[in-house]
PDB file of C-alpha atoms and ligand atoms in Angstrom:
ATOM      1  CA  UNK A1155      52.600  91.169 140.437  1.00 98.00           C
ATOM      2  CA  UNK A1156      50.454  88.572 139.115  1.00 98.00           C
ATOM      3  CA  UNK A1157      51.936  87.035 135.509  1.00 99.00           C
ATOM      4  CA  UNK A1158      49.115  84.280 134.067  1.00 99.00           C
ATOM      5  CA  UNK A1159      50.767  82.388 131.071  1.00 99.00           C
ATOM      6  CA  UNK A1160      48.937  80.820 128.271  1.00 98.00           C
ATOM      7  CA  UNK A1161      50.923  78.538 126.415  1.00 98.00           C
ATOM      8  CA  UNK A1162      50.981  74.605 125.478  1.00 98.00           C
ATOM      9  CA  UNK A1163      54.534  73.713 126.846  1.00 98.00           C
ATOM     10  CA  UNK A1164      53.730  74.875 130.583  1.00 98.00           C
ATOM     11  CA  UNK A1165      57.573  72.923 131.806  1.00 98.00           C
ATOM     12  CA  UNK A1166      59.454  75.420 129.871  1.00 98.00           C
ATOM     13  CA  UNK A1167      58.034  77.986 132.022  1.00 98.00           C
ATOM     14  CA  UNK A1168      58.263  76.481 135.144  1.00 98.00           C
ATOM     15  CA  UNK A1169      61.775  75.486 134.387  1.00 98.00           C
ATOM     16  CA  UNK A1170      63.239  78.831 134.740  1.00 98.00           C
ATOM     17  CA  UNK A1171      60.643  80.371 137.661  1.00 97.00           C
ATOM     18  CA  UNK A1172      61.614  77.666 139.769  1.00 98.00           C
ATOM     19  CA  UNK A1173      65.382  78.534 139.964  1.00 96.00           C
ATOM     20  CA  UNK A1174      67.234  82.034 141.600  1.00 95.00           C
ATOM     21  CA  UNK A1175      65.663  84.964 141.275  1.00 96.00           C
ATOM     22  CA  UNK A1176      61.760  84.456 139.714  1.00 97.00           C
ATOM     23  CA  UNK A1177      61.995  81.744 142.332  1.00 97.00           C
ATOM     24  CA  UNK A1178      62.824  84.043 145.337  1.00 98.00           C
ATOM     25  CA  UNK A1179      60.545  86.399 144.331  1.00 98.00           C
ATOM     26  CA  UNK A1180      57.790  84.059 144.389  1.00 98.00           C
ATOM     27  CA  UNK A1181      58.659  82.618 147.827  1.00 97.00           C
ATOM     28  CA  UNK A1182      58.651  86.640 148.792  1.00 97.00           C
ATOM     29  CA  UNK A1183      55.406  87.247 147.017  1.00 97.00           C
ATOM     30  CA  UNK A1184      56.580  89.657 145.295  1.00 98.00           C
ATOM     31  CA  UNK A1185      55.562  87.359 142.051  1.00 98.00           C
ATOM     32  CA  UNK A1186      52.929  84.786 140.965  1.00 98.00           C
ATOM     33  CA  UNK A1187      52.953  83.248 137.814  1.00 98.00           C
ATOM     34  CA  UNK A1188      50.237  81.016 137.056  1.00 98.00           C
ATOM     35  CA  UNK A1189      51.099  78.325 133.801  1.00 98.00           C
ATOM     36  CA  UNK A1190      48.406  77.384 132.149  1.00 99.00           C
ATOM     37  CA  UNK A1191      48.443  74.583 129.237  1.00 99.00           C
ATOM     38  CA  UNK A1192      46.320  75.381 126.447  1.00 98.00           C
ATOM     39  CA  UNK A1193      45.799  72.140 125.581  1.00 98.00           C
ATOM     40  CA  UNK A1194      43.659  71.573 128.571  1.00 99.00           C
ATOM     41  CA  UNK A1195      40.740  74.000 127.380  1.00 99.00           C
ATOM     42  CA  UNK A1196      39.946  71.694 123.710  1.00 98.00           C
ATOM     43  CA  UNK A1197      36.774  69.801 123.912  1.00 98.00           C
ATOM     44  CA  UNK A1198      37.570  67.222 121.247  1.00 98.00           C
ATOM     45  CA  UNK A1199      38.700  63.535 121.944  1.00 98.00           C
ATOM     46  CA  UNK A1200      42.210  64.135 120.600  1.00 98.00           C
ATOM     47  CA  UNK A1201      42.891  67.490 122.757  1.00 98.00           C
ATOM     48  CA  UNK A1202      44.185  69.222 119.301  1.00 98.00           C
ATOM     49  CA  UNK A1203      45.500  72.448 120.031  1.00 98.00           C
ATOM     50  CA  UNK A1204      46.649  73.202 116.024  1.00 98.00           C
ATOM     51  CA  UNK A1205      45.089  72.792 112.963  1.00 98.00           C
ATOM     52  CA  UNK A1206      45.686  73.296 109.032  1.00 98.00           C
ATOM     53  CA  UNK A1207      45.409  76.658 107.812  1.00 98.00           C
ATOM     54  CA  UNK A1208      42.899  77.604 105.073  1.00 98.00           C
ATOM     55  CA  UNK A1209      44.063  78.292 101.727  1.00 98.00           C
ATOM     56  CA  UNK A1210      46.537  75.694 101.941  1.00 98.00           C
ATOM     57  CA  UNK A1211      50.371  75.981 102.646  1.00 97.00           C
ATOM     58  CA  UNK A1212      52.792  74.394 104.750  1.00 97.00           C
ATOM     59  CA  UNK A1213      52.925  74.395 108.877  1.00 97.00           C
ATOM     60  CA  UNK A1214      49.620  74.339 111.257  1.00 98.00           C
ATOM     61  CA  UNK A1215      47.814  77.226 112.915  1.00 98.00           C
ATOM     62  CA  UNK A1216      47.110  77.671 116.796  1.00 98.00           C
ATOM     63  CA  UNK A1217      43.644  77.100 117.003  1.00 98.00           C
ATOM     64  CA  UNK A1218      41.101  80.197 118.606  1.00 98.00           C
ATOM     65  CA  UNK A1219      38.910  78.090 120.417  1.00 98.00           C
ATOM     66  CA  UNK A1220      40.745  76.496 122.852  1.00 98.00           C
ATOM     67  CA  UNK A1221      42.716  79.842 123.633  1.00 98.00           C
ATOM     68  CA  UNK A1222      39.434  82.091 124.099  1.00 98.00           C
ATOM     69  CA  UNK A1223      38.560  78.764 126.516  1.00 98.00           C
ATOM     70  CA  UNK A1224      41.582  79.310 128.548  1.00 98.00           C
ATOM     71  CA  UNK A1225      41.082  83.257 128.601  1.00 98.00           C
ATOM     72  CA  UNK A1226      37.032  82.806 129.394  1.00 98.00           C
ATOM     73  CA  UNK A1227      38.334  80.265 132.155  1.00 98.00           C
ATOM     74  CA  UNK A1228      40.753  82.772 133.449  1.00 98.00           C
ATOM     75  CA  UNK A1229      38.518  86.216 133.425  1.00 98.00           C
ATOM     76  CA  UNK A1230      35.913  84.290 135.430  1.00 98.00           C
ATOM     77  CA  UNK A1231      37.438  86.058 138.304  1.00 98.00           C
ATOM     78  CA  UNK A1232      36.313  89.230 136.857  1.00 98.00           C
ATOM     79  CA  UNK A1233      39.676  91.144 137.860  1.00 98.00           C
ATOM     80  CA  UNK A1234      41.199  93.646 135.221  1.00 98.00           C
ATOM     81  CA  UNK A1235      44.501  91.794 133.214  1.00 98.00           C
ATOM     82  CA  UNK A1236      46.556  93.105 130.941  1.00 98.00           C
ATOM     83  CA  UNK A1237      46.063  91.172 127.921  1.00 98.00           C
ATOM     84  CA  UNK A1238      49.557  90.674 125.871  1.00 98.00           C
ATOM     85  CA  UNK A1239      49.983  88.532 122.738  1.00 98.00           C
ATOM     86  CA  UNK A1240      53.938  87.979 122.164  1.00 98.00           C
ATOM     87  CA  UNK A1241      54.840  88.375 118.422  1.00 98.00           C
ATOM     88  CA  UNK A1242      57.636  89.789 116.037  1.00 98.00           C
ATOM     89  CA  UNK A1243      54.868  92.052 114.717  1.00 97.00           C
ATOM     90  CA  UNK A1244      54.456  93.736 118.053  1.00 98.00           C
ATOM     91  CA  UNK A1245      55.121  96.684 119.895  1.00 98.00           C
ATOM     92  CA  UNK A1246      58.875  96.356 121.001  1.00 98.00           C
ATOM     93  CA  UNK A1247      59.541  95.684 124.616  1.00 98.00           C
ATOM     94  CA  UNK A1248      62.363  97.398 126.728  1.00 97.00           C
ATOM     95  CA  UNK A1249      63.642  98.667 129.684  1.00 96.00           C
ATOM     96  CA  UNK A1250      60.969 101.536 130.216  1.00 96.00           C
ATOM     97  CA  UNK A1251      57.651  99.015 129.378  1.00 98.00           C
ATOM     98  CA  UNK A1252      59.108  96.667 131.857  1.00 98.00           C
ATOM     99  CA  UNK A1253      59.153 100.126 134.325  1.00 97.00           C
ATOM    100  CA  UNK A1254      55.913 100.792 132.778  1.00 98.00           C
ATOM    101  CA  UNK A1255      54.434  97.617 133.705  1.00 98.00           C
ATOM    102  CA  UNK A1256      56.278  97.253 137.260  1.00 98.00           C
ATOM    103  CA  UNK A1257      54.460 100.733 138.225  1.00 98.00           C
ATOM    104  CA  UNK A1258      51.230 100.379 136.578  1.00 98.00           C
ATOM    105  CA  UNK A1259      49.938  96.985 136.304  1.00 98.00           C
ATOM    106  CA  UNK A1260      49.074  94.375 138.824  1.00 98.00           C
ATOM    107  CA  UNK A1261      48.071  91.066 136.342  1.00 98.00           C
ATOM    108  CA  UNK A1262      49.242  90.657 133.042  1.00 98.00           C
ATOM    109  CA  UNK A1263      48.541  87.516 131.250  1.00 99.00           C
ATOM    110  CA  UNK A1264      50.993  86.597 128.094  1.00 99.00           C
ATOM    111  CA  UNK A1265      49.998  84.773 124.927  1.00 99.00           C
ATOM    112  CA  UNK A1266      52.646  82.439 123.212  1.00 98.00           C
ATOM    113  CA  UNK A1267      51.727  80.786 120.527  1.00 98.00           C
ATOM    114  CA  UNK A1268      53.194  78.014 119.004  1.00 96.00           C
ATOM    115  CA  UNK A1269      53.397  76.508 115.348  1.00 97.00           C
ATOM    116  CA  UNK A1270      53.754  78.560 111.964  1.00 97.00           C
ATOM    117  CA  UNK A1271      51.114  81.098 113.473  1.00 97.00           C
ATOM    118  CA  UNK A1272      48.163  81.345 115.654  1.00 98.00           C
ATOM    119  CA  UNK A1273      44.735  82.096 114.389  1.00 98.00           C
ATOM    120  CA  UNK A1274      43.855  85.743 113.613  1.00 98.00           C
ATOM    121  CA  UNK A1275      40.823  85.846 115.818  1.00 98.00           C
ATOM    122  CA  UNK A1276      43.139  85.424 118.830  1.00 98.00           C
ATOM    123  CA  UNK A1277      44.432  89.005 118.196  1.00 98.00           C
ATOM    124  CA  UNK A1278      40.579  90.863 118.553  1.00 98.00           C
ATOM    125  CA  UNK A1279      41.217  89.254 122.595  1.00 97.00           C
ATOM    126  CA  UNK A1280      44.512  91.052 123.343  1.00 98.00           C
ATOM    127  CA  UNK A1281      45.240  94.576 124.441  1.00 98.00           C
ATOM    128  CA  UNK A1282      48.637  94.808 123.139  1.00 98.00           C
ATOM    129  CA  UNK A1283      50.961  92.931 121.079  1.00 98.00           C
ATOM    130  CA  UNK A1284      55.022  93.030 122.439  1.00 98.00           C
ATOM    131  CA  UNK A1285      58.155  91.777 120.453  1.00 98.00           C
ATOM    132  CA  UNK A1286      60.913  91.132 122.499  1.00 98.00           C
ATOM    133  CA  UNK A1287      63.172  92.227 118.808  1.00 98.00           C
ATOM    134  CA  UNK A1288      63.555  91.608 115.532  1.00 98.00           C
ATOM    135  CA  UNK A1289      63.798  87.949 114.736  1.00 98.00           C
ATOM    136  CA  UNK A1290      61.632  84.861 114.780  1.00 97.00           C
ATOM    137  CA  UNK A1291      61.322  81.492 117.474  1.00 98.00           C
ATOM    138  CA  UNK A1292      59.689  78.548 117.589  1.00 98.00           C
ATOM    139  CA  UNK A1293      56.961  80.247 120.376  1.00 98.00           C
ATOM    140  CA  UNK A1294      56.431  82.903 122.351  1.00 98.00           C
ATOM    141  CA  UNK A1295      57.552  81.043 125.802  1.00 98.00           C
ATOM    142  CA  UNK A1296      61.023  82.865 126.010  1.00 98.00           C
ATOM    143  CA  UNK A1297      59.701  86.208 125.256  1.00 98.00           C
ATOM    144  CA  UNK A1298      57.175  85.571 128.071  1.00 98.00           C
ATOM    145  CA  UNK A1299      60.097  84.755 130.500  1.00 98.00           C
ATOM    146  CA  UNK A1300      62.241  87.692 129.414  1.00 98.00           C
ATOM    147  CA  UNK A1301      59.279  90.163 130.028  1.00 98.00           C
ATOM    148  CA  UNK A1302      58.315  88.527 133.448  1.00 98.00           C
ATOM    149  CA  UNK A1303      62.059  88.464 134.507  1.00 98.00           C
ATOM    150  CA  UNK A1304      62.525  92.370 133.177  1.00 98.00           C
ATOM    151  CA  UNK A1305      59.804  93.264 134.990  1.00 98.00           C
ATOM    152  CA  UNK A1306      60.022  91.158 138.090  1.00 98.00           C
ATOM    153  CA  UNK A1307      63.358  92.810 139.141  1.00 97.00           C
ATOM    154  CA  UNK A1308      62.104  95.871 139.435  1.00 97.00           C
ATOM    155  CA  UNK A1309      59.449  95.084 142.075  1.00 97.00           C
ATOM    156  CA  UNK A1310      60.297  96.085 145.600  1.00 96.00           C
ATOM    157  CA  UNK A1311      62.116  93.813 147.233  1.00 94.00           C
ATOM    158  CA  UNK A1312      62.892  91.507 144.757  1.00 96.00           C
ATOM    159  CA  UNK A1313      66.625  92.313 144.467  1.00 95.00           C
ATOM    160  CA  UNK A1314      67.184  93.567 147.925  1.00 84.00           C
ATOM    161  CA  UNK A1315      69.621  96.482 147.627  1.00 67.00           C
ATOM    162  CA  UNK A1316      72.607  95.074 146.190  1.00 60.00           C
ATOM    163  CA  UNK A1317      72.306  97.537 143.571  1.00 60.00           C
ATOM    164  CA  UNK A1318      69.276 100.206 143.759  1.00 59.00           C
ATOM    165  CA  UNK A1319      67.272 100.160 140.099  1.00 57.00           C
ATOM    166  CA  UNK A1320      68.219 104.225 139.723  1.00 53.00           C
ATOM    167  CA  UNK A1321      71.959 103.400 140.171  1.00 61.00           C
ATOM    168  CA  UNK A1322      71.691 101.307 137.175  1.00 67.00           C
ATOM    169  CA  UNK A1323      73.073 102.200 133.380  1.00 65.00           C
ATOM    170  CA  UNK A1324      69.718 101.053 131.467  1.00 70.00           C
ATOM    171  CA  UNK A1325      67.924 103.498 133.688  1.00 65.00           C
ATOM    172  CA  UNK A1326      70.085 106.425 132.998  1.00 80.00           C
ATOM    173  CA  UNK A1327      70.430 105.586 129.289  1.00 92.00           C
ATOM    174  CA  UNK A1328      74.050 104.639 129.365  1.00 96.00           C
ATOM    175  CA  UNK A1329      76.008 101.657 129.435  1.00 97.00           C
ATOM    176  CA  UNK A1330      77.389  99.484 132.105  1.00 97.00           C
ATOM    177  CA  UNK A1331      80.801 100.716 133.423  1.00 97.00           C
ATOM    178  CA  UNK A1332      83.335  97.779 133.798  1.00 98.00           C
ATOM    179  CA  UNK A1333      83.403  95.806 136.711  1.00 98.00           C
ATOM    180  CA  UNK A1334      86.122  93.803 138.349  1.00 98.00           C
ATOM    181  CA  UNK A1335      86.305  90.942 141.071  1.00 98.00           C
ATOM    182  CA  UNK A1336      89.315  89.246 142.268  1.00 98.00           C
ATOM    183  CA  UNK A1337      92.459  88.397 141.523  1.00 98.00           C
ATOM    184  CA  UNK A1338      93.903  91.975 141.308  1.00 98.00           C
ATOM    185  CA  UNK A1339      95.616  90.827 138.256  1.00 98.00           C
ATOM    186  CA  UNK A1340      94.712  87.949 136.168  1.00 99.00           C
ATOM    187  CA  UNK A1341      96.860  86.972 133.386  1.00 98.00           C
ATOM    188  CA  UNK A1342      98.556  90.362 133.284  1.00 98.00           C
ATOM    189  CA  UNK A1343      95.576  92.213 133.630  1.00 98.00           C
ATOM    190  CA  UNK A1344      95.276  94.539 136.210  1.00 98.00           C
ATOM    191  CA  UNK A1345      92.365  95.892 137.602  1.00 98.00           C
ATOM    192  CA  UNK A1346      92.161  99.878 137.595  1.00 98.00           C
ATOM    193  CA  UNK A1347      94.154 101.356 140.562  1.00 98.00           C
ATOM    194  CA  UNK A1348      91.690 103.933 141.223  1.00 98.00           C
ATOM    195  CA  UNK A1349      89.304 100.505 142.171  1.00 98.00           C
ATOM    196  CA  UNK A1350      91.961  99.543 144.815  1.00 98.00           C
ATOM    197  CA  UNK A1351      92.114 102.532 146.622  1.00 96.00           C
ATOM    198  CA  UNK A1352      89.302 104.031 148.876  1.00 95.00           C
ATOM    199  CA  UNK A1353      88.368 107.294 147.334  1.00 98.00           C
ATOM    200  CA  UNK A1354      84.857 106.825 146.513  1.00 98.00           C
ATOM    201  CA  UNK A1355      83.880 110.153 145.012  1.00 97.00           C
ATOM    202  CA  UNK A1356      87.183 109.214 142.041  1.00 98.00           C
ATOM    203  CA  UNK A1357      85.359 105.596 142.222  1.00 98.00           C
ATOM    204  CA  UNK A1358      81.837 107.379 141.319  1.00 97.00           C
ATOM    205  CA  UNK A1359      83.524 109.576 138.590  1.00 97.00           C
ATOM    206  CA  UNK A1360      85.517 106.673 137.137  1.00 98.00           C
ATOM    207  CA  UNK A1361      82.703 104.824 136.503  1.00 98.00           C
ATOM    208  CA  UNK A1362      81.014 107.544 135.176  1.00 97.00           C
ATOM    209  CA  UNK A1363      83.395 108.005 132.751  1.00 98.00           C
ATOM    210  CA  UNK A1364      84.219 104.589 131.803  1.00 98.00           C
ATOM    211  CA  UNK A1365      80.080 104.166 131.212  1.00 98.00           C
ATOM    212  CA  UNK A1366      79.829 107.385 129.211  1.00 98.00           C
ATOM    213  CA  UNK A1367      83.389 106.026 126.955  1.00 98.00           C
ATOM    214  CA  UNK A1368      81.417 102.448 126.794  1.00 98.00           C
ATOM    215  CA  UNK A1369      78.528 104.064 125.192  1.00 98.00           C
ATOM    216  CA  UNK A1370      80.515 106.360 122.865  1.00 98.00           C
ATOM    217  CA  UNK A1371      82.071 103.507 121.505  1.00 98.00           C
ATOM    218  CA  UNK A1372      79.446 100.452 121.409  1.00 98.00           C
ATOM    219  CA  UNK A1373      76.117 102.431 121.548  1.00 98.00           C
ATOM    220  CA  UNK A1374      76.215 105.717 120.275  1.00 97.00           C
ATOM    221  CA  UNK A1375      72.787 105.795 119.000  1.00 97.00           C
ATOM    222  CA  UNK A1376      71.746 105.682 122.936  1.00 97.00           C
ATOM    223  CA  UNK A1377      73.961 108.862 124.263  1.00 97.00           C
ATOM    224  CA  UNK A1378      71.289 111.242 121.629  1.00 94.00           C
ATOM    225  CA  UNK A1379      68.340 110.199 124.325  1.00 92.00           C
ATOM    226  CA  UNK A1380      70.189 109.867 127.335  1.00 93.00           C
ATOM    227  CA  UNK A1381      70.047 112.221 130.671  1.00 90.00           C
ATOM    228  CA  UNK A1382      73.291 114.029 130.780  1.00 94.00           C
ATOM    229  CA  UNK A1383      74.652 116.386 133.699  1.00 95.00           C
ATOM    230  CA  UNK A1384      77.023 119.410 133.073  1.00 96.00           C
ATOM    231  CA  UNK A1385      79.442 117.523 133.930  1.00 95.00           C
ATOM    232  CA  UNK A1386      78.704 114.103 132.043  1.00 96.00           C
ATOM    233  CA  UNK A1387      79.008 116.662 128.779  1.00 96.00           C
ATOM    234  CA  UNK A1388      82.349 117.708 129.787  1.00 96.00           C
ATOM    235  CA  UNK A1389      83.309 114.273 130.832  1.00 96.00           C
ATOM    236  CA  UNK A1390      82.314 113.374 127.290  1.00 97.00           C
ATOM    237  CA  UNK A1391      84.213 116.021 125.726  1.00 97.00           C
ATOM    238  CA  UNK A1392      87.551 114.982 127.364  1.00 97.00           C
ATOM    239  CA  UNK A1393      86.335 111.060 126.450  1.00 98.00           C
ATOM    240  CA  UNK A1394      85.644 112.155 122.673  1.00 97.00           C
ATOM    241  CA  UNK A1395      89.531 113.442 122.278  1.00 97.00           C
ATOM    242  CA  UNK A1396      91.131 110.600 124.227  1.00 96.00           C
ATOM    243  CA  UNK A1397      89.338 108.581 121.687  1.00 95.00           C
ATOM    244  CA  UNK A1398      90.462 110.548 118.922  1.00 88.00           C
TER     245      UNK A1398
HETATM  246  C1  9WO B 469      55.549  85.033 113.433  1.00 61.80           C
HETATM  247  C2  9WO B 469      55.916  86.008 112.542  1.00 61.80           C
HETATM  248  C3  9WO B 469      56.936  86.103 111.610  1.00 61.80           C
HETATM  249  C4  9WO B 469      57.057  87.284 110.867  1.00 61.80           C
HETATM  250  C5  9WO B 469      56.173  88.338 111.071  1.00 61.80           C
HETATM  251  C6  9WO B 469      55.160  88.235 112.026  1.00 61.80           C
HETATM  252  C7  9WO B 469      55.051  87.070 112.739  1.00 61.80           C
HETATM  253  N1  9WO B 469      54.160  86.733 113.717  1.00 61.80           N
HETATM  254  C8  9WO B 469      54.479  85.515 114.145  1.00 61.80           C
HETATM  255  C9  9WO B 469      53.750  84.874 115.202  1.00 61.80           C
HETATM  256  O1  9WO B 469      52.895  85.448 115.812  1.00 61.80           O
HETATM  257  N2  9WO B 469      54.118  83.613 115.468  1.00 61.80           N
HETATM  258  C10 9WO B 469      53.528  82.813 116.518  1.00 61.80           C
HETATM  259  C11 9WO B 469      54.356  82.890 117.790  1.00 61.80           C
HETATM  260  C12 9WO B 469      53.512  81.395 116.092  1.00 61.80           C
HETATM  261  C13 9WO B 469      54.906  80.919 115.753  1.00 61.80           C
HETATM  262  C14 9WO B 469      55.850  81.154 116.934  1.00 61.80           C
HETATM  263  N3  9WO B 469      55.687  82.446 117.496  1.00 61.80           N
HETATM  264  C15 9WO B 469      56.693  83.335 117.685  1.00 61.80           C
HETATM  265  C16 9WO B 469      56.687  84.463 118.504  1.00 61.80           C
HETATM  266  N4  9WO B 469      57.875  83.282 117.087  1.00 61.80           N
HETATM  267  N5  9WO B 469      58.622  84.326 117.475  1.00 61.80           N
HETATM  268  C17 9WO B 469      57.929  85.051 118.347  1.00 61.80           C
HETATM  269  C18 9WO B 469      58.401  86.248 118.976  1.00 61.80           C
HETATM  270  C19 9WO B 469      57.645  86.902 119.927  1.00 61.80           C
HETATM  271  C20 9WO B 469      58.139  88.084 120.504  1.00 61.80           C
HETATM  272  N6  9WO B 469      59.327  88.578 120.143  1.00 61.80           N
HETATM  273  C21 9WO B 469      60.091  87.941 119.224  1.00 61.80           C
HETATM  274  C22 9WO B 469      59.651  86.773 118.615  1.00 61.80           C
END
């Protein structure tokens, strides 16, 4: 997967690709991200990347030109891109767009803007607008980095197979179940003694259970869309009275 980045503070997103994961997953090539600074597609003498916005007001505006610079610069190569502005007023992003993407695309290239806003003419350029949720930053650089790192993880071989993407909750619609490393007890807690013996088929059910419970009681909202078995309903009947 090829990520291109458009953005005028290029160390923020080399910061975090060049540690763990993203950084793994480059040295694999599983990943490429290519940073590229806004600021060095203006054509003035003072490399101004923001401007004041008509009609007056407070705050500056991300200019167009030097963004449809960077984008002409970019599409020179004349491959197909995903084009993807990153704004509060977008489309927003989870678990099965990040699947979406990992299947589908091969190059995506993100937008963050900076300032109070970016110019409107940068929008009639995109193909999509994503939110990452509903509140506001200073730029669109961390919702970049969480839609490259949602969808990095779920390219083969990125994760090895620690943990297989269908094992996991998000996938299934549920929650998490608990986990537990050492010590076996750890300021009087004690970690579940069906986790301490070897029967994996209670171990499988357990966690089942405890995932189904978790989602009863934090995220209810997500058990209405999620893919229940026979035997996850009864499971959640018993869970629903214990609860009681
Ligand atoms: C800000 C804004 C606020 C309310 C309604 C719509 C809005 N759009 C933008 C916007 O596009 N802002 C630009 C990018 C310029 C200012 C900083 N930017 C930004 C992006 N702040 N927050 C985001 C963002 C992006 C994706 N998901 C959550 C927040």
């Amino acid at each position: 997967m090829v990520f291109e980045v458009l953005t005028i503070f290029p160390a923020i997103i080399e910061a975090y690709l060049s540690e763990s994961i993203m950084r793994r997953a480059v040295e694999r090539g599983a990943l490429r991200v290519d940073v590229y600074n806004i600021r060095d597609f203006t054509t003035d003498r003072h490399r101004q990347v923001d401007d004041y916005p008509y009609g007056g007001g407070a705050g500056m505006v991300l200019k167009p030109e030097p963004v449809f610079n960077a984008i002409e610069h970019i599409e020179r190569d004349g491959l197909e891109r995903r084009r993807v502005l990153l704004t509060p007023g977008g489309r927003v992003f989870s678990q099965s767009i990040a699947e979406e993407y990992a299947r589908q695309e091969r190059r995506i290239l993100l937008i963050a803007g900076r300032y109070e806003g970016i110019d409107e003419r940068i929008r009639t350029v995109t193909d999509e607008e994503l939110s990452i949720g509903d509140y506001v930053l200073t730029g669109g650089e961390l919702p970049a980095l969480v839609i490259i790192d949602a969808v990095t993880r779920l390219l083969p071989g990125v994760l090895g197979d620690s943990r297989s993407a269908e094992e996991e909750s998000f996938t299934t619609g549920l929650l998490d179940h608990p986990h537990y490393t050492r010590p076996v007890e750890f300021r009087g807690m004690r970690v579940p003694e069906v986790l301490l013996g070897g029967n994996h088929r209670l171990i499988r059910r357990w966690r089942r259970r405890e995932a189904l419970r978790r989602t009863l009681r934090q995220r209810p909202d997500l058990l209405d869309k999620a893919d229940l078995s026979e035997e996850d309903q009864e499971l959640l009947e018993e869970i629903k009275e214990e609860e009681e």
